[in-house]
Amino acid sequence: MILASSASSSSSPVPSIRSHEHYPATPPFTMGSTALPYLKTNPKVIFFTDFDGTITLEDSNDHMTDNLGFGGERRRQLNKDVLENKVTFRDSFRDMLDSVKNPFNECLDILRANMHLDPHFAEFYYWAKENNVPIVVLSSGMVPVIKTLLETLLGHPLDDHLTIVANEVESRDGRDINTPGGWQIKYHDDSHFGHDKSLEIKPYAAVPFDERPTLLYAGDGVSDLSAASETDLLFAKAGKDLITYCEREGMPYTVFENWSSILATTKDILSGKTVVKKEQKAITLSYSYPCWLGTLATQHVTAYWIRPSALALSFTPENQRPLGMTWPSN
């Protein structure tokens, strides 16, 4: 719930309506705002995406666990346990990576030799650069792995239109990360995912509806669900856990096999041929509260539903009005 208030200062404080814990009550979010760096070029679309198994054909963390760690059978059981809410993603993922004892630089070399991009991602990458579509990689993996693989597989340093937000790698017990058992994952935040991807998207979802870009997301796993709920359209990879989770949670999604269909749909959205941006629905609420003069002041609230987790409100105070509530007719 995001609030923007213009209540008169002559009355007592309005009754408390809590905004989302991560954002201020009056967010300074405007197109081109430095507070929201992905808006600096005034894009019409921002594309948020998972990395492993979404941009790449294989999952780099699964590859390390299966071939260098405790193996695929135990990993698959942990994935099942996460889906059944028996264990958090954070704990299961740490167990997976802790089973890999190879030096970190050796892990990177092995991944360079075995990972492959989706055959159509490079086309999307260059199209996005030419058409002012920021790409934001939100991953439960690790920044140095993702950066290394993207630069290796694209064949050049990353361009400014792509940003990576993920976990980091740190020394284990003060050891050199490039020695056996010397590294471990450093989680992005304290969430049960280790990296709550929705935190990066929420400020953009809170931008006023008529000013914000269309927000898209592509993913394949359970860690993508929180991020997907903040965007206008979710691309979920065929045959992967995210679809299972979406079906269970009632989350709408669009299936993709590869990035060719994502590119085609994103082109249609950018051109205006296809509209997926969530519709607003205005709700006007009024309530009374005591002011300093001993009379009743009434606060009129207009709420615009953008998505279940983002509610933008504007306030207009007016004195001596009866308490009431007005709902839209449809």
Tab-separated table of C-alpha atoms in Angstrom:
chain	number	residue	atom	x	y	z
A	1	MET	CA	0.000	0.000	0.000
A	2	ILE	CA	1.629	3.265	-1.141
A	3	LEU	CA	0.291	6.570	0.122
A	4	ALA	CA	0.500	10.125	-1.180
A	5	SER	CA	-1.202	12.602	1.150
A	6	SER	CA	-2.217	16.233	0.718
A	7	ALA	CA	-4.102	16.492	4.012
A	8	SER	CA	-4.389	19.949	5.574
A	9	SER	CA	-1.915	20.676	8.370
A	10	SER	CA	-4.570	22.596	10.297
A	11	SER	CA	-6.232	19.431	11.519
A	12	SER	CA	-5.032	16.650	13.763
A	13	PRO	CA	-3.053	13.818	12.232
A	14	VAL	CA	-5.096	11.519	10.035
A	15	PRO	CA	-5.799	7.996	11.208
A	16	SER	CA	-2.864	5.746	10.499
A	17	ILE	CA	-2.814	3.810	7.232
A	18	ARG	CA	0.446	1.942	6.922
A	19	SER	CA	2.400	2.077	3.723
A	20	HIS	CA	4.555	-0.834	2.572
A	21	GLU	CA	7.361	-1.243	5.062
A	22	HIS	CA	10.078	-0.741	2.467
A	23	TYR	CA	8.903	2.611	1.041
A	24	PRO	CA	8.049	6.067	2.362
A	25	ALA	CA	4.479	7.325	2.542
A	26	THR	CA	5.087	9.878	-0.199
A	27	PRO	CA	7.470	8.270	-2.675
A	28	PRO	CA	9.464	10.693	-4.851
A	29	PHE	CA	8.995	8.395	-7.830
A	30	THR	CA	8.869	10.141	-11.196
A	31	MET	CA	10.043	9.194	-14.640
A	32	GLY	CA	13.761	9.822	-14.866
A	33	SER	CA	14.135	9.932	-11.076
A	34	THR	CA	17.603	9.077	-9.777
A	35	ALA	CA	15.855	7.200	-6.961
A	36	LEU	CA	14.740	4.707	-9.607
A	37	PRO	CA	17.695	4.190	-11.948
A	38	TYR	CA	15.866	2.031	-14.495
A	39	LEU	CA	13.637	5.033	-15.273
A	40	LYS	CA	16.508	7.359	-16.179
A	41	THR	CA	16.002	6.842	-19.936
A	42	ASN	CA	12.183	7.104	-19.667
A	43	PRO	CA	11.505	3.595	-20.981
A	44	LYS	CA	8.055	2.352	-21.924
A	45	VAL	CA	8.928	-1.193	-20.816
A	46	ILE	CA	11.277	-2.603	-18.168
A	47	PHE	CA	12.131	-6.291	-18.458
A	48	PHE	CA	12.984	-8.100	-15.222
A	49	THR	CA	14.243	-11.642	-15.581
A	50	ASP	CA	15.661	-14.629	-13.790
A	51	PHE	CA	19.020	-15.941	-15.041
A	52	ASP	CA	19.654	-19.650	-14.481
A	53	GLY	CA	17.455	-21.838	-16.660
A	54	THR	CA	15.723	-18.749	-18.054
A	55	ILE	CA	18.428	-16.815	-19.900
A	56	THR	CA	20.607	-19.921	-19.931
A	57	LEU	CA	19.544	-23.394	-21.033
A	58	GLU	CA	21.102	-24.956	-17.955
A	59	ASP	CA	21.121	-23.919	-14.320
A	60	SER	CA	24.687	-23.114	-13.241
A	61	ASN	CA	23.989	-23.866	-9.583
A	62	ASP	CA	22.356	-27.195	-10.422
A	63	HIS	CA	25.331	-28.046	-12.632
A	64	MET	CA	27.791	-27.386	-9.824
A	65	THR	CA	25.702	-29.311	-7.287
A	66	ASP	CA	25.129	-32.304	-9.565
A	67	ASN	CA	28.703	-32.602	-10.820
A	68	LEU	CA	30.847	-31.107	-8.045
A	69	GLY	CA	28.601	-31.386	-4.990
A	70	PHE	CA	26.272	-33.926	-3.404
A	71	GLY	CA	24.579	-34.872	-6.680
A	72	GLY	CA	21.333	-34.555	-8.583
A	73	GLU	CA	19.218	-36.981	-6.580
A	74	ARG	CA	19.574	-35.080	-3.312
A	75	ARG	CA	19.188	-31.736	-5.109
A	76	ARG	CA	15.917	-32.824	-6.709
A	77	GLN	CA	14.612	-33.994	-3.350
A	78	LEU	CA	15.446	-30.609	-1.825
A	79	ASN	CA	13.635	-28.865	-4.692
A	80	LYS	CA	10.591	-31.027	-3.994
A	81	ASP	CA	10.804	-30.188	-0.292
A	82	VAL	CA	10.808	-26.471	-1.144
A	83	LEU	CA	7.706	-26.860	-3.320
A	84	GLU	CA	5.988	-28.696	-0.465
A	85	ASN	CA	7.028	-25.993	2.046
A	86	LYS	CA	9.066	-28.450	4.102
A	87	VAL	CA	12.203	-26.314	3.887
A	88	THR	CA	12.964	-22.753	2.797
A	89	PHE	CA	14.622	-22.047	-0.508
A	90	ARG	CA	17.330	-20.178	1.402
A	91	ASP	CA	18.334	-23.203	3.487
A	92	SER	CA	18.124	-25.727	0.663
A	93	PHE	CA	20.167	-23.545	-1.684
A	94	ARG	CA	22.894	-23.015	0.901
A	95	ASP	CA	23.067	-26.783	1.463
A	96	MET	CA	23.487	-27.290	-2.279
A	97	LEU	CA	26.307	-24.790	-2.676
A	98	ASP	CA	28.046	-25.809	0.548
A	99	SER	CA	28.425	-29.286	-0.936
A	100	VAL	CA	30.642	-27.823	-3.686
A	101	LYS	CA	34.241	-27.738	-2.404
A	102	ASN	CA	36.061	-26.740	-5.603
A	103	PRO	CA	37.911	-23.398	-5.610
A	104	PHE	CA	35.698	-20.614	-6.930
A	105	ASN	CA	37.856	-19.825	-9.969
A	106	GLU	CA	37.758	-23.508	-10.901
A	107	CYS	CA	33.965	-23.446	-10.662
A	108	LEU	CA	33.877	-20.488	-13.053
A	109	ASP	CA	36.080	-22.323	-15.555
A	110	ILE	CA	33.823	-25.388	-15.427
A	111	LEU	CA	30.708	-23.277	-15.913
A	112	ARG	CA	32.211	-21.368	-18.849
A	113	ALA	CA	32.760	-24.694	-20.589
A	114	ASN	CA	29.288	-26.098	-19.924
A	115	MET	CA	26.686	-23.302	-19.886
A	116	HIS	CA	24.783	-22.094	-22.956
A	117	LEU	CA	22.528	-19.122	-23.611
A	118	ASP	CA	18.988	-19.597	-24.828
A	119	PRO	CA	19.512	-19.397	-28.624
A	120	HIS	CA	17.284	-16.314	-28.910
A	121	PHE	CA	18.416	-14.346	-25.855
A	122	ALA	CA	21.229	-12.511	-27.651
A	123	GLU	CA	18.717	-11.213	-30.202
A	124	PHE	CA	16.510	-9.965	-27.376
A	125	TYR	CA	19.517	-8.403	-25.630
A	126	TYR	CA	20.539	-6.319	-28.663
A	127	TRP	CA	16.948	-5.424	-29.555
A	128	ALA	CA	16.394	-4.191	-25.994
A	129	LYS	CA	19.516	-2.022	-26.208
A	130	GLU	CA	18.334	-0.408	-29.444
A	131	ASN	CA	14.786	0.140	-28.205
A	132	ASN	CA	15.391	1.539	-24.707
A	133	VAL	CA	14.182	-1.517	-22.793
A	134	PRO	CA	16.247	-1.936	-19.606
A	135	ILE	CA	16.991	-5.559	-18.686
A	136	VAL	CA	17.262	-6.263	-14.966
A	137	VAL	CA	18.576	-9.717	-14.073
A	138	LEU	CA	17.164	-10.728	-10.677
A	139	SER	CA	18.808	-13.938	-9.595
A	140	SER	CA	19.098	-16.256	-6.624
A	141	GLY	CA	22.524	-17.070	-7.990
A	142	MET	CA	25.723	-15.080	-7.538
A	143	VAL	CA	26.762	-11.868	-9.293
A	144	PRO	CA	30.293	-12.967	-10.311
A	145	VAL	CA	28.952	-16.180	-11.858
A	146	ILE	CA	26.232	-14.381	-13.808
A	147	LYS	CA	28.517	-11.586	-15.014
A	148	THR	CA	31.222	-14.047	-16.066
A	149	LEU	CA	28.797	-16.250	-17.982
A	150	LEU	CA	26.986	-13.395	-19.731
A	151	GLU	CA	30.218	-11.763	-20.849
A	152	THR	CA	31.652	-15.097	-21.970
A	153	LEU	CA	28.551	-16.209	-23.857
A	154	LEU	CA	27.789	-12.813	-25.412
A	155	GLY	CA	31.450	-12.335	-26.240
A	156	HIS	CA	31.916	-8.833	-24.816
A	157	PRO	CA	31.546	-6.735	-21.640
A	158	LEU	CA	27.966	-6.056	-20.613
A	159	ASP	CA	26.238	-2.928	-21.895
A	160	ASP	CA	24.686	-0.344	-19.599
A	161	HIS	CA	21.100	-1.394	-20.332
A	162	LEU	CA	21.579	-4.665	-18.401
A	163	THR	CA	21.836	-4.685	-14.604
A	164	ILE	CA	22.502	-7.684	-12.352
A	165	VAL	CA	20.958	-7.855	-8.870
A	166	ALA	CA	21.840	-11.092	-7.081
A	167	ASN	CA	23.673	-12.674	-4.167
A	168	GLU	CA	27.417	-12.316	-3.729
A	169	VAL	CA	30.293	-14.686	-2.979
A	170	GLU	CA	32.358	-14.318	0.174
A	171	SER	CA	35.260	-15.977	1.939
A	172	ARG	CA	34.532	-18.874	4.251
A	173	ASP	CA	36.333	-18.412	7.574
A	174	GLY	CA	38.780	-15.894	6.114
A	175	ARG	CA	40.146	-18.259	3.478
A	176	ASP	CA	40.981	-17.409	-0.124
A	177	ILE	CA	37.866	-18.095	-2.222
A	178	ASN	CA	40.097	-19.660	-4.867
A	179	THR	CA	41.143	-22.486	-2.547
A	180	PRO	CA	39.209	-25.721	-1.820
A	181	GLY	CA	36.205	-24.987	0.404
A	182	GLY	CA	37.215	-21.328	0.607
A	183	TRP	CA	33.999	-19.695	-0.603
A	184	GLN	CA	30.325	-19.505	0.312
A	185	ILE	CA	27.250	-17.642	-0.825
A	186	LYS	CA	26.497	-14.243	0.734
A	187	TYR	CA	22.761	-13.691	0.588
A	188	HIS	CA	21.284	-10.457	-0.704
A	189	ASP	CA	18.774	-10.056	2.157
A	190	ASP	CA	17.185	-11.812	5.138
A	191	SER	CA	14.196	-13.273	3.288
A	192	HIS	CA	13.496	-16.996	3.146
A	193	PHE	CA	14.566	-16.849	-0.509
A	194	GLY	CA	17.942	-15.330	0.366
A	195	HIS	CA	17.139	-12.805	-2.347
A	196	ASP	CA	13.578	-11.496	-2.361
A	197	LYS	CA	13.385	-10.424	-5.986
A	198	SER	CA	10.197	-8.441	-5.444
A	199	LEU	CA	12.105	-5.797	-3.449
A	200	GLU	CA	13.754	-4.539	-6.632
A	201	ILE	CA	10.436	-4.256	-8.483
A	202	LYS	CA	8.109	-2.811	-5.820
A	203	PRO	CA	9.312	0.826	-6.144
A	204	TYR	CA	8.631	0.718	-9.893
A	205	ALA	CA	5.218	-0.864	-9.375
A	206	ALA	CA	4.452	2.026	-6.995
A	207	VAL	CA	4.992	4.717	-9.631
A	208	PRO	CA	1.640	6.358	-10.539
A	209	PHE	CA	-0.139	4.222	-13.097
A	210	ASP	CA	-0.148	6.779	-15.901
A	211	GLU	CA	3.585	7.433	-15.473
A	212	ARG	CA	5.126	4.024	-14.942
A	213	PRO	CA	6.410	1.711	-17.679
A	214	THR	CA	4.953	-1.709	-18.351
A	215	LEU	CA	6.758	-4.213	-16.118
A	216	LEU	CA	7.536	-7.683	-17.504
A	217	TYR	CA	9.148	-10.714	-15.895
A	218	ALA	CA	10.519	-14.054	-17.106
A	219	GLY	CA	11.411	-16.949	-14.828
A	220	ASP	CA	11.363	-20.674	-14.219
A	221	GLY	CA	11.564	-21.351	-10.468
A	222	VAL	CA	9.807	-20.823	-7.145
A	223	SER	CA	12.073	-17.900	-6.224
A	224	ASP	CA	10.496	-15.980	-9.131
A	225	LEU	CA	6.954	-15.981	-7.766
A	226	SER	CA	7.288	-12.956	-5.468
A	227	ALA	CA	8.785	-10.900	-8.283
A	228	ALA	CA	6.193	-12.031	-10.796
A	229	SER	CA	3.347	-10.843	-8.566
A	230	GLU	CA	4.630	-7.265	-8.901
A	231	THR	CA	4.692	-7.164	-12.704
A	232	ASP	CA	2.124	-6.819	-15.467
A	233	LEU	CA	2.985	-10.018	-17.308
A	234	LEU	CA	4.820	-13.163	-16.253
A	235	PHE	CA	6.568	-15.411	-18.759
A	236	ALA	CA	6.963	-18.847	-17.128
A	237	LYS	CA	9.209	-21.432	-18.752
A	238	ALA	CA	7.487	-24.581	-19.962
A	239	GLY	CA	7.935	-27.678	-17.836
A	240	LYS	CA	9.576	-25.923	-14.876
A	241	ASP	CA	8.714	-25.503	-11.196
A	242	LEU	CA	7.382	-21.956	-11.576
A	243	ILE	CA	4.381	-23.211	-13.542
A	244	THR	CA	3.623	-25.771	-10.831
A	245	TYR	CA	3.795	-23.018	-8.221
A	246	CYS	CA	1.666	-20.602	-10.287
A	247	GLU	CA	-1.018	-23.249	-10.735
A	248	ARG	CA	-1.072	-23.908	-7.007
A	249	GLU	CA	-1.188	-20.218	-6.063
A	250	GLY	CA	-3.587	-19.123	-8.821
A	251	MET	CA	-1.017	-16.824	-10.416
A	252	PRO	CA	-1.661	-16.005	-14.115
A	253	TYR	CA	1.228	-16.656	-16.494
A	254	THR	CA	2.240	-16.962	-20.145
A	255	VAL	CA	4.237	-20.047	-21.092
A	256	PHE	CA	7.432	-19.638	-23.101
A	257	GLU	CA	9.709	-22.232	-24.671
A	258	ASN	CA	12.495	-19.805	-25.587
A	259	TRP	CA	13.192	-16.093	-25.943
A	260	SER	CA	11.835	-15.849	-29.491
A	261	SER	CA	8.251	-15.731	-28.191
A	262	ILE	CA	9.269	-13.348	-25.403
A	263	LEU	CA	10.842	-11.033	-27.978
A	264	ALA	CA	7.772	-11.126	-30.224
A	265	THR	CA	5.407	-10.354	-27.343
A	266	THR	CA	7.626	-7.593	-25.952
A	267	LYS	CA	7.800	-5.968	-29.399
A	268	ASP	CA	3.996	-5.966	-29.553
A	269	ILE	CA	3.768	-4.453	-26.074
A	270	LEU	CA	6.304	-1.733	-26.876
A	271	SER	CA	4.518	-0.823	-30.116
A	272	GLY	CA	1.137	-0.677	-28.388
A	273	LYS	CA	-0.274	-3.571	-30.379
A	274	THR	CA	-0.679	-5.563	-27.164
A	275	VAL	CA	-1.617	-3.990	-23.815
A	276	VAL	CA	-0.875	-5.917	-20.625
A	277	LYS	CA	-0.465	-3.055	-18.166
A	278	LYS	CA	-2.837	-3.611	-15.247
A	279	GLU	CA	-5.949	-1.428	-15.360
A	280	GLN	CA	-6.684	1.089	-12.640
A	281	LYS	CA	-9.963	0.999	-10.779
A	282	ALA	CA	-10.799	4.032	-8.679
A	283	ILE	CA	-12.386	3.720	-5.243
A	284	THR	CA	-13.319	6.854	-3.290
A	285	LEU	CA	-13.426	6.527	0.501
A	286	SER	CA	-14.411	9.183	3.049
A	287	TYR	CA	-13.966	9.104	6.798
A	288	SER	CA	-14.205	11.675	9.605
A	289	TYR	CA	-11.779	12.465	12.383
A	290	PRO	CA	-11.551	15.233	15.068
A	291	CYS	CA	-9.614	18.389	14.234
A	292	TRP	CA	-8.164	20.986	16.611
A	293	LEU	CA	-11.249	23.251	16.433
A	294	GLY	CA	-13.454	20.521	17.850
A	295	THR	CA	-15.266	19.917	14.559
A	296	LEU	CA	-15.104	16.950	12.269
A	297	ALA	CA	-12.850	16.984	9.251
A	298	THR	CA	-13.427	14.450	6.519
A	299	GLN	CA	-10.688	12.790	4.524
A	300	HIS	CA	-11.622	11.752	1.001
A	301	VAL	CA	-9.429	8.988	-0.350
A	302	THR	CA	-9.199	7.898	-3.962
A	303	ALA	CA	-7.578	4.521	-4.395
A	304	TYR	CA	-6.342	3.114	-7.673
A	305	TRP	CA	-5.964	-0.651	-7.793
A	306	ILE	CA	-2.940	-1.499	-9.884
A	307	ARG	CA	-2.262	-5.012	-8.586
A	308	PRO	CA	-3.003	-6.701	-5.274
A	309	SER	CA	0.284	-5.582	-3.722
A	310	ALA	CA	0.363	-1.996	-5.011
A	311	LEU	CA	-2.377	0.434	-3.995
A	312	ALA	CA	-1.825	4.108	-4.806
A	313	LEU	CA	-3.844	6.590	-2.757
A	314	SER	CA	-4.429	10.346	-2.992
A	315	PHE	CA	-6.061	12.424	-0.247
A	316	THR	CA	-8.249	15.554	-0.325
A	317	PRO	CA	-9.373	16.936	3.065
A	318	GLU	CA	-12.699	18.696	3.485
A	319	ASN	CA	-14.384	19.910	6.678
A	320	GLN	CA	-17.898	19.214	7.930
A	321	ARG	CA	-18.720	16.357	5.587
A	322	PRO	CA	-20.567	13.230	6.731
A	323	LEU	CA	-18.722	9.965	7.007
A	324	GLY	CA	-19.311	7.978	3.855
A	325	MET	CA	-17.873	5.597	1.337
A	326	THR	CA	-18.262	5.584	-2.438
A	327	TRP	CA	-17.476	2.545	-4.581
A	328	PRO	CA	-17.190	2.430	-8.363
A	329	SER	CA	-20.231	1.133	-10.207
A	330	ASN	CA	-18.230	-1.543	-12.022
